[in-house]
PDB file of C-alpha atoms and ligand atoms in Angstrom:
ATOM      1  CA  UNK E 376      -4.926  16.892  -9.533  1.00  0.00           C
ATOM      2  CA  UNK E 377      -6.492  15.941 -13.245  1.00  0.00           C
ATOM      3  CA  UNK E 378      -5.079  18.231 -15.145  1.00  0.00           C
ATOM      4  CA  UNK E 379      -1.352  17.715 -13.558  1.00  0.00           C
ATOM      5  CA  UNK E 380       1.151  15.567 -14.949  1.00  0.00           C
ATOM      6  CA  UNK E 381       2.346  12.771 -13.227  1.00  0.00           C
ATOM      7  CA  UNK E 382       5.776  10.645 -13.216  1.00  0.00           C
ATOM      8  CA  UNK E 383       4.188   7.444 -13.319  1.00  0.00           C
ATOM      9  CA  UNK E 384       4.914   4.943 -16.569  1.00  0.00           C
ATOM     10  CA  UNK E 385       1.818   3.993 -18.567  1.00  0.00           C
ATOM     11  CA  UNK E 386      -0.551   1.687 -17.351  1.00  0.00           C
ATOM     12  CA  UNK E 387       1.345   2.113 -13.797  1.00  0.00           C
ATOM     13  CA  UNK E 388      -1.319   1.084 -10.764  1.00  0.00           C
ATOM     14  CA  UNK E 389       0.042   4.271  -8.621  1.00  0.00           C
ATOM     15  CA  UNK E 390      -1.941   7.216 -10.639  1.00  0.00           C
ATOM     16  CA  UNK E 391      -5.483   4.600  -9.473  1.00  0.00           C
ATOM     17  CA  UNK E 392      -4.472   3.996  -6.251  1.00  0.00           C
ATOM     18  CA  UNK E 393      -3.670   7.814  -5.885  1.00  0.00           C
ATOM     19  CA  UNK E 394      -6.340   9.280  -7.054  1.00  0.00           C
ATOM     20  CA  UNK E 395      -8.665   6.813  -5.266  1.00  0.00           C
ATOM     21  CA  UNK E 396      -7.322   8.359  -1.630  1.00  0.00           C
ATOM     22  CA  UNK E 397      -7.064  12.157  -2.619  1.00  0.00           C
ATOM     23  CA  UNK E 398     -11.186  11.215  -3.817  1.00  0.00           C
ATOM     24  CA  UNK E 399     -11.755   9.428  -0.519  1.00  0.00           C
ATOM     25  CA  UNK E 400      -9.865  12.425   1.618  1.00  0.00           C
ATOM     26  CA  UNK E 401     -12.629  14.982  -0.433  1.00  0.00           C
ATOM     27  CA  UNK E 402     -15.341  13.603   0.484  1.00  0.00           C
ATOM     28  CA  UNK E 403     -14.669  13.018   3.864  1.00  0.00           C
ATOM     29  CA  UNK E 404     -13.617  16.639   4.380  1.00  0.00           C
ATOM     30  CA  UNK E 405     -10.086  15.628   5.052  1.00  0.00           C
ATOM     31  CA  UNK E 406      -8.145  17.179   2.000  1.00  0.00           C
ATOM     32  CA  UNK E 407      -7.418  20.297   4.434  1.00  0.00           C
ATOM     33  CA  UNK E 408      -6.005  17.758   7.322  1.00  0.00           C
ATOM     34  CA  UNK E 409      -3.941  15.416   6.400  1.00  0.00           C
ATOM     35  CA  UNK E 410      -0.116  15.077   5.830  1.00  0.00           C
ATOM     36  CA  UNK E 411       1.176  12.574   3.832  1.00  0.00           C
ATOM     37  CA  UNK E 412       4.289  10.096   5.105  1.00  0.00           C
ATOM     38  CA  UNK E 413       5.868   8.908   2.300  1.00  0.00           C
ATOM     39  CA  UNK E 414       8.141   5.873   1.409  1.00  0.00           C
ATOM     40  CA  UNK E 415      11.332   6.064  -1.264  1.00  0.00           C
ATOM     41  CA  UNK E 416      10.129   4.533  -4.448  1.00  0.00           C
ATOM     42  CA  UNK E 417       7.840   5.030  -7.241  1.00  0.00           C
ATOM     43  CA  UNK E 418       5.546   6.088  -4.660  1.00  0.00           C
ATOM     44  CA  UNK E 419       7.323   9.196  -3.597  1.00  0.00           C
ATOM     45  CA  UNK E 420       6.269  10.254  -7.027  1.00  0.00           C
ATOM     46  CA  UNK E 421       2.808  11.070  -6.534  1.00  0.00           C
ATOM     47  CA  UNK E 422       3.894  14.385  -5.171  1.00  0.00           C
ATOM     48  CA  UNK E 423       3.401  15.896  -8.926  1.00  0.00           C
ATOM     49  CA  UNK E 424       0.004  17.122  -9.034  1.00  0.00           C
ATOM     50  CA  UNK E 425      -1.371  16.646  -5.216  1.00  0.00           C
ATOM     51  CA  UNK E 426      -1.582  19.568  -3.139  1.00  0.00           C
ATOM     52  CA  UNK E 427      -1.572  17.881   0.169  1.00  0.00           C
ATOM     53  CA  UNK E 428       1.436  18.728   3.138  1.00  0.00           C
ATOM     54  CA  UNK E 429       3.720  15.437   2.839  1.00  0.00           C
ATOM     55  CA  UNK E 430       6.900  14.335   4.547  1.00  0.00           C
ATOM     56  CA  UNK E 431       9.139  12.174   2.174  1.00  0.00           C
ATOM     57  CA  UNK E 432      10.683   9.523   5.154  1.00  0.00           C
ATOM     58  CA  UNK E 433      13.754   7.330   5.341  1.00  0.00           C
ATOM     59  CA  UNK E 434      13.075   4.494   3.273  1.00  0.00           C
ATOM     60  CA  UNK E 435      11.020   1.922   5.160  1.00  0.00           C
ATOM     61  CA  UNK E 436      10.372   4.205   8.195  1.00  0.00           C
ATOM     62  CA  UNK E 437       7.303   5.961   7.136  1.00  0.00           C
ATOM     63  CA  UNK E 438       5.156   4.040   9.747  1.00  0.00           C
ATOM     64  CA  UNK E 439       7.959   5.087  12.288  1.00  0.00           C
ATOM     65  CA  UNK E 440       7.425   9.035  10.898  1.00  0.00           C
ATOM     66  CA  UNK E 441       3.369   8.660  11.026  1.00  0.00           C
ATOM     67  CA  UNK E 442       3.834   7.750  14.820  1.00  0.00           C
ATOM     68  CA  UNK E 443       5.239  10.726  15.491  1.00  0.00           C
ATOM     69  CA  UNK E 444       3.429  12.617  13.759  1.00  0.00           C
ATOM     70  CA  UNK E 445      -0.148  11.479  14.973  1.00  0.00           C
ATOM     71  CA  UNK E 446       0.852  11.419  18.787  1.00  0.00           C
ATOM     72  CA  UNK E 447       1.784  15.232  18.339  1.00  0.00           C
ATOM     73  CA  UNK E 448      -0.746  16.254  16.249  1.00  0.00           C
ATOM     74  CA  UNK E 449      -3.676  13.745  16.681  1.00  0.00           C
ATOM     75  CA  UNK E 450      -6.417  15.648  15.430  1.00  0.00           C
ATOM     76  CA  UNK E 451      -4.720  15.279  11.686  1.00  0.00           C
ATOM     77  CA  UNK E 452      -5.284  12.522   9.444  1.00  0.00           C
ATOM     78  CA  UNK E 453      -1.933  10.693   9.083  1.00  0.00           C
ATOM     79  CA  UNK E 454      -1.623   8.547   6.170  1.00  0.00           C
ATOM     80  CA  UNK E 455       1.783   6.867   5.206  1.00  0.00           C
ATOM     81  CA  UNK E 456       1.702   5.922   0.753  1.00  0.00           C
ATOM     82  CA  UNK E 457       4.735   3.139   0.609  1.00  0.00           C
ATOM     83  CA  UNK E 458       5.602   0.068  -1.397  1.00  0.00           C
ATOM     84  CA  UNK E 459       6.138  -3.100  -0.874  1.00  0.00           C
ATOM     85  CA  UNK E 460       9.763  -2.944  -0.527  1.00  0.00           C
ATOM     86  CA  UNK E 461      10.322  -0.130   1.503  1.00  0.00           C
ATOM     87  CA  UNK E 462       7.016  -1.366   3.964  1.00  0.00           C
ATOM     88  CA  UNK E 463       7.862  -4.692   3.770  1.00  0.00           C
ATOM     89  CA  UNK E 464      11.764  -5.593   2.798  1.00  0.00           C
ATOM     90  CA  UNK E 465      13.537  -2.790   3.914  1.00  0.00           C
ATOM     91  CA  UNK E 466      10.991  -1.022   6.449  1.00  0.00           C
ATOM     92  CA  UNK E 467       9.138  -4.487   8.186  1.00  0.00           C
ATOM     93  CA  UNK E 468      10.378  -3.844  11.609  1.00  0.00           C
ATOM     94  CA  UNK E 469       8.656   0.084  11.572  1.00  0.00           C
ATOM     95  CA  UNK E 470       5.753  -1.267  10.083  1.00  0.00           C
ATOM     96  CA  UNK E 471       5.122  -4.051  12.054  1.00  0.00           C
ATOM     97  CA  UNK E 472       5.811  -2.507  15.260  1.00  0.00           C
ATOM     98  CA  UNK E 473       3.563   0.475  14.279  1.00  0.00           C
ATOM     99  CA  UNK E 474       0.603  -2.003  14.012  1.00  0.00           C
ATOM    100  CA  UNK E 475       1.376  -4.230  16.850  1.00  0.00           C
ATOM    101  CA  UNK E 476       1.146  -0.914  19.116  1.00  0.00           C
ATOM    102  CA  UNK E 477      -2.198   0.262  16.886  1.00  0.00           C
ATOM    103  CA  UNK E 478      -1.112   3.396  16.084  1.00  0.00           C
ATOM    104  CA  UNK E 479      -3.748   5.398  15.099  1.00  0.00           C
ATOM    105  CA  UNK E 480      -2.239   5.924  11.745  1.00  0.00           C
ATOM    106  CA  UNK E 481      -3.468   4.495   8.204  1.00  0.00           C
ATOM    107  CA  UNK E 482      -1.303   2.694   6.074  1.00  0.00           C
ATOM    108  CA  UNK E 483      -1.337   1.927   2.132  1.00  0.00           C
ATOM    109  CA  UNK E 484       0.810   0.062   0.647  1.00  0.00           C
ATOM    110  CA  UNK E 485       1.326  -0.325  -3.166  1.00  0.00           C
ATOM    111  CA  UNK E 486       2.192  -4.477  -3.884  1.00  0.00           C
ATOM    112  CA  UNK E 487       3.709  -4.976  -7.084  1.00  0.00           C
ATOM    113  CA  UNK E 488       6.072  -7.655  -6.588  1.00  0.00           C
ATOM    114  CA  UNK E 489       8.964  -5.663  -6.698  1.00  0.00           C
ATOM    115  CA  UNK E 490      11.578  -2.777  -5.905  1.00  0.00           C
ATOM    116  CA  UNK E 491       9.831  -0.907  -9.171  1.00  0.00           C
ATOM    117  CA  UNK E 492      11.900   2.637  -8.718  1.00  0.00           C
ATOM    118  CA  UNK E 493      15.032   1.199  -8.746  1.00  0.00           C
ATOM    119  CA  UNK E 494      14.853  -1.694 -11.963  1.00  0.00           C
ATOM    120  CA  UNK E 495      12.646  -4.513 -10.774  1.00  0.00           C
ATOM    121  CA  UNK E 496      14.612  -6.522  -7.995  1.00  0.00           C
ATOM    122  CA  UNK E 497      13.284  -9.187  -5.864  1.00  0.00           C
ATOM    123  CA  UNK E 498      11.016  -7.915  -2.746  1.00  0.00           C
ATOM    124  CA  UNK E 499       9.210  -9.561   0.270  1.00  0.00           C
ATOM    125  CA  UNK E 500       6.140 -10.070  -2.027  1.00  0.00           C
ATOM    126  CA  UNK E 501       8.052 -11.336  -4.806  1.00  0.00           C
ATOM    127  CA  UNK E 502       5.896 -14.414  -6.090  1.00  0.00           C
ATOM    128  CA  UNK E 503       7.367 -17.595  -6.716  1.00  0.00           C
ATOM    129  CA  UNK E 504       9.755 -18.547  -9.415  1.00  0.00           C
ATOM    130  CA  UNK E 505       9.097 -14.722 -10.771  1.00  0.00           C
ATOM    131  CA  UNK E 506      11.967 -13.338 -12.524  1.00  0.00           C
ATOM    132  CA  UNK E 507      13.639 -10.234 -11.480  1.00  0.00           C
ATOM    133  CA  UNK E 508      16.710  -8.678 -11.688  1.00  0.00           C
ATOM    134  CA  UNK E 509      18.162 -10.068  -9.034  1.00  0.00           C
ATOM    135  CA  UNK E 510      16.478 -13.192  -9.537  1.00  0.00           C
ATOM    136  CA  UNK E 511      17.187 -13.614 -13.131  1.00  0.00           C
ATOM    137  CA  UNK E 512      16.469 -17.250 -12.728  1.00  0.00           C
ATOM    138  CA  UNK E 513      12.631 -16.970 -10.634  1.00  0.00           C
ATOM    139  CA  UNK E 514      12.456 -16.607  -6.843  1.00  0.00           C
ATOM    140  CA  UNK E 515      13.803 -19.774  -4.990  1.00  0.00           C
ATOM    141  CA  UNK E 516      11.307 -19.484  -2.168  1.00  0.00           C
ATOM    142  CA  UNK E 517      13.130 -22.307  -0.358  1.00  0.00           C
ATOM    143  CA  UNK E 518      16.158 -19.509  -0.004  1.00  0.00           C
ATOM    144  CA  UNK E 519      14.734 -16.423   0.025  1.00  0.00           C
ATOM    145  CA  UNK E 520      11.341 -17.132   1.778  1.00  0.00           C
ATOM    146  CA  UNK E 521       7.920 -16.938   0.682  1.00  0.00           C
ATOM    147  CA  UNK E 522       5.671 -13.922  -0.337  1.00  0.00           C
ATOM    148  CA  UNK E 523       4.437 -12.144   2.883  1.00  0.00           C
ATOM    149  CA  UNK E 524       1.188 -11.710   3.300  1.00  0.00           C
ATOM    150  CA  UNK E 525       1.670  -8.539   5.907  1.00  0.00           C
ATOM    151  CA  UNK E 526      -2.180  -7.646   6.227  1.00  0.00           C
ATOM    152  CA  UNK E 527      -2.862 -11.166   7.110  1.00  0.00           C
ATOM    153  CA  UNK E 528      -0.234 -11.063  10.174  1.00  0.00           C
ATOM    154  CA  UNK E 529      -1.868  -8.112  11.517  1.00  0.00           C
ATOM    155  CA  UNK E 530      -5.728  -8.988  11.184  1.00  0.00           C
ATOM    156  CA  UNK E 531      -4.771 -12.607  13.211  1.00  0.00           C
ATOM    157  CA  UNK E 532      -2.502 -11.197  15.532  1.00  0.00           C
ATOM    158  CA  UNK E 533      -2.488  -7.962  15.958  1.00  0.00           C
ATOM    159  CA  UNK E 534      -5.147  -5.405  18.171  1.00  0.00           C
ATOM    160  CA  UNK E 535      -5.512  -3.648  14.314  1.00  0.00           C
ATOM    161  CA  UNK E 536      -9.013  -2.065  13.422  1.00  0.00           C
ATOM    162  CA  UNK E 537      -9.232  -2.352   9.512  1.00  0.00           C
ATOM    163  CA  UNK E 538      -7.847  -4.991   7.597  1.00  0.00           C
ATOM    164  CA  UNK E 539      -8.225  -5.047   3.927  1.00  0.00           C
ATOM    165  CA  UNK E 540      -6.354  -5.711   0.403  1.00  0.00           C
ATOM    166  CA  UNK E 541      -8.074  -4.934  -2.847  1.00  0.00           C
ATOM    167  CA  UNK E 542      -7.001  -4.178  -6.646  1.00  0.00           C
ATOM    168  CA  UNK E 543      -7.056  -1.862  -9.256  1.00  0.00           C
ATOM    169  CA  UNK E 544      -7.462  -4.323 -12.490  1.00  0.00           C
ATOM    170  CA  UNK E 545     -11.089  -3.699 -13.009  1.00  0.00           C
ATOM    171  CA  UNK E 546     -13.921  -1.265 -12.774  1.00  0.00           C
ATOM    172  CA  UNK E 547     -15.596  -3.427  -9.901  1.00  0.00           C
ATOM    173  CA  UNK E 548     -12.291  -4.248  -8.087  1.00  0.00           C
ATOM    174  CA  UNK E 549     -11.129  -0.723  -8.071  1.00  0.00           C
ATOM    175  CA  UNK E 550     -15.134   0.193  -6.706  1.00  0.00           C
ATOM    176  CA  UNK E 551     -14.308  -2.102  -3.694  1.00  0.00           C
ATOM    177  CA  UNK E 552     -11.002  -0.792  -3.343  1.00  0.00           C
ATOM    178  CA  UNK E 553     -12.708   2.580  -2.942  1.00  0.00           C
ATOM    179  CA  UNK E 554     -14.752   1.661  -0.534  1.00  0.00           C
ATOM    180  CA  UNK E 555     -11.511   0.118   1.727  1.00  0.00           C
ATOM    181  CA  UNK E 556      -9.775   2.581   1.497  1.00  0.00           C
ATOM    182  CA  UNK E 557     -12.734   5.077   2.784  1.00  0.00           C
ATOM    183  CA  UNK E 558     -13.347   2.473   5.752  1.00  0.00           C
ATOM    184  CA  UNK E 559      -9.436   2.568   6.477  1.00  0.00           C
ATOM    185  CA  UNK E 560      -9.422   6.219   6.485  1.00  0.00           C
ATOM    186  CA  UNK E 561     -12.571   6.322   9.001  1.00  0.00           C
ATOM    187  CA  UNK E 562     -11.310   3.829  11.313  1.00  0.00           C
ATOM    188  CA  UNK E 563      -8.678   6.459  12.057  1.00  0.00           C
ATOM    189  CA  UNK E 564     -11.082   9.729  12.326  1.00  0.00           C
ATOM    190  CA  UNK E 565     -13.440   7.321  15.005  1.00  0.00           C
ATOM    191  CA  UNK E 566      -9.895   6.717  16.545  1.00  0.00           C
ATOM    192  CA  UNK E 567     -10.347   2.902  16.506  1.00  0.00           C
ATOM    193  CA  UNK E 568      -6.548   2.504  15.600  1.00  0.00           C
ATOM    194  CA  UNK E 569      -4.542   1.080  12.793  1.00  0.00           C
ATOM    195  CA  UNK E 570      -5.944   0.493   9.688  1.00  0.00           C
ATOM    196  CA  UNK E 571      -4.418  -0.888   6.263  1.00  0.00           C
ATOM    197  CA  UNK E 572      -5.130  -1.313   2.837  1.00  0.00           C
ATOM    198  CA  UNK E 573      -2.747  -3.396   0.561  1.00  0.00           C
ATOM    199  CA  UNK E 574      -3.105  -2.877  -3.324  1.00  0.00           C
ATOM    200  CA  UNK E 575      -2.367  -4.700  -5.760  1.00  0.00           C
ATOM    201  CA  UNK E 576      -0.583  -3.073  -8.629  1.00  0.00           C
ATOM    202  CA  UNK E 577       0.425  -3.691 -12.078  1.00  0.00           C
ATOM    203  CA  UNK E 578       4.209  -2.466 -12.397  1.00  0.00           C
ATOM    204  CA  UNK E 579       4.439  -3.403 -16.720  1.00  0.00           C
ATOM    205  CA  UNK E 580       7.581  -1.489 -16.988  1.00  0.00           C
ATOM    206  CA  UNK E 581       9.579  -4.107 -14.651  1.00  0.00           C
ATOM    207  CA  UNK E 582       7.046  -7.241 -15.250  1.00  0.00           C
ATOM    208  CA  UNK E 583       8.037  -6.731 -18.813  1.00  0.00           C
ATOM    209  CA  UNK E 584       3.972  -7.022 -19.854  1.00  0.00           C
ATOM    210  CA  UNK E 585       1.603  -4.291 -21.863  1.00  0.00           C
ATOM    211  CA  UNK E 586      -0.818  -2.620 -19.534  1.00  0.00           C
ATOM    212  CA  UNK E 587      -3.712  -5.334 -19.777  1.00  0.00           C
ATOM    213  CA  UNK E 588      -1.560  -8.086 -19.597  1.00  0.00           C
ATOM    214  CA  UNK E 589      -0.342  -6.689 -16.282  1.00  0.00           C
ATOM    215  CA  UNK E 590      -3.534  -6.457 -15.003  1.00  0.00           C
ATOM    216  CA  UNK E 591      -4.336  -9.939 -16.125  1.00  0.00           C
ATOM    217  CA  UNK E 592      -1.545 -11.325 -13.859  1.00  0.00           C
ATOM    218  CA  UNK E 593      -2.522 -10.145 -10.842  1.00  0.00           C
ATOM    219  CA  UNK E 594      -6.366 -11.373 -11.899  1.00  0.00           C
ATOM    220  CA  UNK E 595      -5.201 -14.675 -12.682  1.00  0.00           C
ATOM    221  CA  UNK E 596      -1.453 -15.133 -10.651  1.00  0.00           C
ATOM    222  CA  UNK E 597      -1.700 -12.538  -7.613  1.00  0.00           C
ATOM    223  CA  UNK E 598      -4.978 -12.765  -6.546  1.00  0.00           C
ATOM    224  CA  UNK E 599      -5.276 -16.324  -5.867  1.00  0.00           C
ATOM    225  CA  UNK E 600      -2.539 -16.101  -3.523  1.00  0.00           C
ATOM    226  CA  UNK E 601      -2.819 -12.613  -2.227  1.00  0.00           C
ATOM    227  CA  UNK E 602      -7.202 -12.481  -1.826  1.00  0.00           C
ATOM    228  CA  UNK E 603      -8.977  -9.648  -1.857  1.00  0.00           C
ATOM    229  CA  UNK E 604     -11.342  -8.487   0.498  1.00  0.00           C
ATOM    230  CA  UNK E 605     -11.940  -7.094   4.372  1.00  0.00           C
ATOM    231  CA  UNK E 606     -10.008  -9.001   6.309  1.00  0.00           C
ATOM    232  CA  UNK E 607     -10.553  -7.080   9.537  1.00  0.00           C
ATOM    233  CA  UNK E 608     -12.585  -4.500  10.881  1.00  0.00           C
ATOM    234  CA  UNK E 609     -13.863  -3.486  14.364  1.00  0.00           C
ATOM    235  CA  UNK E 610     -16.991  -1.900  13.202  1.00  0.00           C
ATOM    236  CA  UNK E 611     -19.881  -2.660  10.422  1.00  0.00           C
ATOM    237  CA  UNK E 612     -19.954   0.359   8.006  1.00  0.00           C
TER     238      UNK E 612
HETATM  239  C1  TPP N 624      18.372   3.403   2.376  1.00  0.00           C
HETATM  240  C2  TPP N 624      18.090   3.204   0.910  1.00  0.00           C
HETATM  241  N1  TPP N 624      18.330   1.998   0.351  1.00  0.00           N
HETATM  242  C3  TPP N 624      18.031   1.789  -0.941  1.00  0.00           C
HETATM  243  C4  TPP N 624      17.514   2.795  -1.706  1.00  0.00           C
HETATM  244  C5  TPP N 624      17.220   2.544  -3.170  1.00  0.00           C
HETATM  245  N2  TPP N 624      15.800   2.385  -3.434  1.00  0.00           N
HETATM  246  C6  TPP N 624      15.056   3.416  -3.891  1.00  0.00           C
HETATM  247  S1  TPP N 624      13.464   2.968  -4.221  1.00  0.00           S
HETATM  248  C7  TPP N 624      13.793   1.371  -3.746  1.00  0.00           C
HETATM  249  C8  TPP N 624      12.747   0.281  -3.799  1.00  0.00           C
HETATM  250  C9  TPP N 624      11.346   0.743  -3.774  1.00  0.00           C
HETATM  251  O1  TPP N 624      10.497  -0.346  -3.960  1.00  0.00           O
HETATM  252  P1  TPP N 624       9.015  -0.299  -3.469  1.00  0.00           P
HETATM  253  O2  TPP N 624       8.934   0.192  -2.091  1.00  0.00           O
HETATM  254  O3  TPP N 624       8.401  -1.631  -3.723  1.00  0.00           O
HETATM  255  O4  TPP N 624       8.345   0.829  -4.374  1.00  0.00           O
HETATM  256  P2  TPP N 624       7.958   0.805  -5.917  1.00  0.00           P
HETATM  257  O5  TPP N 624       8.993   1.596  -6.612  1.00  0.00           O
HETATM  258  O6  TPP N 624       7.898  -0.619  -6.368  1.00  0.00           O
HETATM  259  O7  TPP N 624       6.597   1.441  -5.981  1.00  0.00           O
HETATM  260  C10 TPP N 624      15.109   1.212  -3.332  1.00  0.00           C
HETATM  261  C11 TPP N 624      15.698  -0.071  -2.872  1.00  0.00           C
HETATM  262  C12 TPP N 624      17.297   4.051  -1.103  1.00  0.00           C
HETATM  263  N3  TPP N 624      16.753   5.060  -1.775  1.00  0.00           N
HETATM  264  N4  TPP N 624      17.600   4.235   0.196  1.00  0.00           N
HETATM  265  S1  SF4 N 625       8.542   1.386 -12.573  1.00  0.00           S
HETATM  266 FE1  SF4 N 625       6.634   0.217 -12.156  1.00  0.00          FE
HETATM  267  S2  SF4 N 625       5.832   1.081 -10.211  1.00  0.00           S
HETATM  268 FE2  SF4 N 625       7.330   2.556 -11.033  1.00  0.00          FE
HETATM  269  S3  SF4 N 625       6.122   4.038 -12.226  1.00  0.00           S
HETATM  270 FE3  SF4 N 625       6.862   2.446 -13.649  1.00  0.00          FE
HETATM  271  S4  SF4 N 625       5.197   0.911 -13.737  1.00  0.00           S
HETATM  272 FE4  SF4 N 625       4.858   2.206 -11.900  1.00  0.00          FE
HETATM  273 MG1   MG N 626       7.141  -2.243  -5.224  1.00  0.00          MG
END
């Protein structure tokens, strides 16, 4: 997929995050076995260069699709790429139900604080007092809720196998990240169940920041209240 063009803008977190799954998928052997549910967004972008069988879903129902899909076919990897908004906002009730009944499906999903495809509006993970389209004056958490913290619900309360959120802002951060993502995609192949891997991602088209000052706000702003790190899993690796 190197030498293909992508969609994404520059210093988009997408092409990382990407690219760190199809490298994951190689070297487990998986490339070959795998079909892709996808979410609407800036996600269902990643098409461009990746020659891997995908299913573009409903928005928000990709975790819906995935169940399907791995109940009829459960010797393929099925992996559903969404956003925050359409796994969160507009797709929570698929995705939470898919990990209360631990599907035996993996799950990433692309945080960057907003709906990016469609101009930057507010999301579920929308950080407080941040300004976005549709809250031009910062997110009023006290009316529209507070940032969810999704992987956090389903490593305390749910029968899940892997647990993790990580980042793509620096060379060590996106190292870890590879290494989640590689557990998440093994949980399923052992069939231990649902696995998930949040991401972090820098979205300076809508955050109205350069590249590196994008990835300095999740460092400094996002991490603090989103951590990084394992926060599940049903087996050492
Ligand atoms: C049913 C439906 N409602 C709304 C839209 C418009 N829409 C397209 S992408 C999107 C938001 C995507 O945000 P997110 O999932 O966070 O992905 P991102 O673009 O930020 O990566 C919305 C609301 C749509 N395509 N279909
Ligand atoms: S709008 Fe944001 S999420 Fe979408 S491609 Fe551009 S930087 Fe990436
Ligand atoms: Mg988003």
């Amino acid at each position: 997929m190197i030498d293909k063009p992508m969609s994404f803008c520059p210093g988009c977190g997408h092409g990382i995050a990407i690219r760190l799954i199809a490298e994951c998928l190689e070297e487990l052997g998986q490339e070959s076995n795998i079909i892709l549910g996808i979410g609407v967004g800036c996600s269902s972008l990643l098409g461009g260069g990746l020659q891997i069988d995908r299913l573009h879903c409903l928005h928000g129902r990709a975790a819906a699709v995935a169940t399907g899909m791995k109940r009829v076919s459960p010797e393929v990897m099925i992996v559903t790429y969404q956003g925050d908004g359409d796994a969160y906002s507009i797709g929570i009730s698929e995705s939470l139900n898919a990990a209360y009944r631990n599907e035996n499906i993996t799950v990433f999903t692309i945080n960057n604080t907003n709906y990016g495809m469609t101009g930057g509006q507010m999301s579920w993970t929308t950080m407080p007092n941040q300004k976005t389209t549709t809250s031009p004056l910062g997110r009023d958490c006290l009316t529209t809720g507070n940032p969810i913290k999704f992987p956090e619900i389903v490593a305390d309360q749910f029968n899940a196998a892997y647990v993790a959120r990580g980042t793509v802002t620096t060379p060590a951060n996106v190292n870890k990240l590879k290494s989640y993502v590689k557990n998440a995609l093994e949980a399923q192949m052992n069939g231990e169940g649902y696995s998930i891997v949040e991401i972090l991602s820098p979205c300076p088209t809508n955050w109205g920041m350069s590249p590196l000052d994008a990835m300095e706000r999740i460092n400094k702003e996002l991490i603090p209240y989103y951590p990084i790190g394992e926060l599940k899993k049903r087996r050492e690796r």
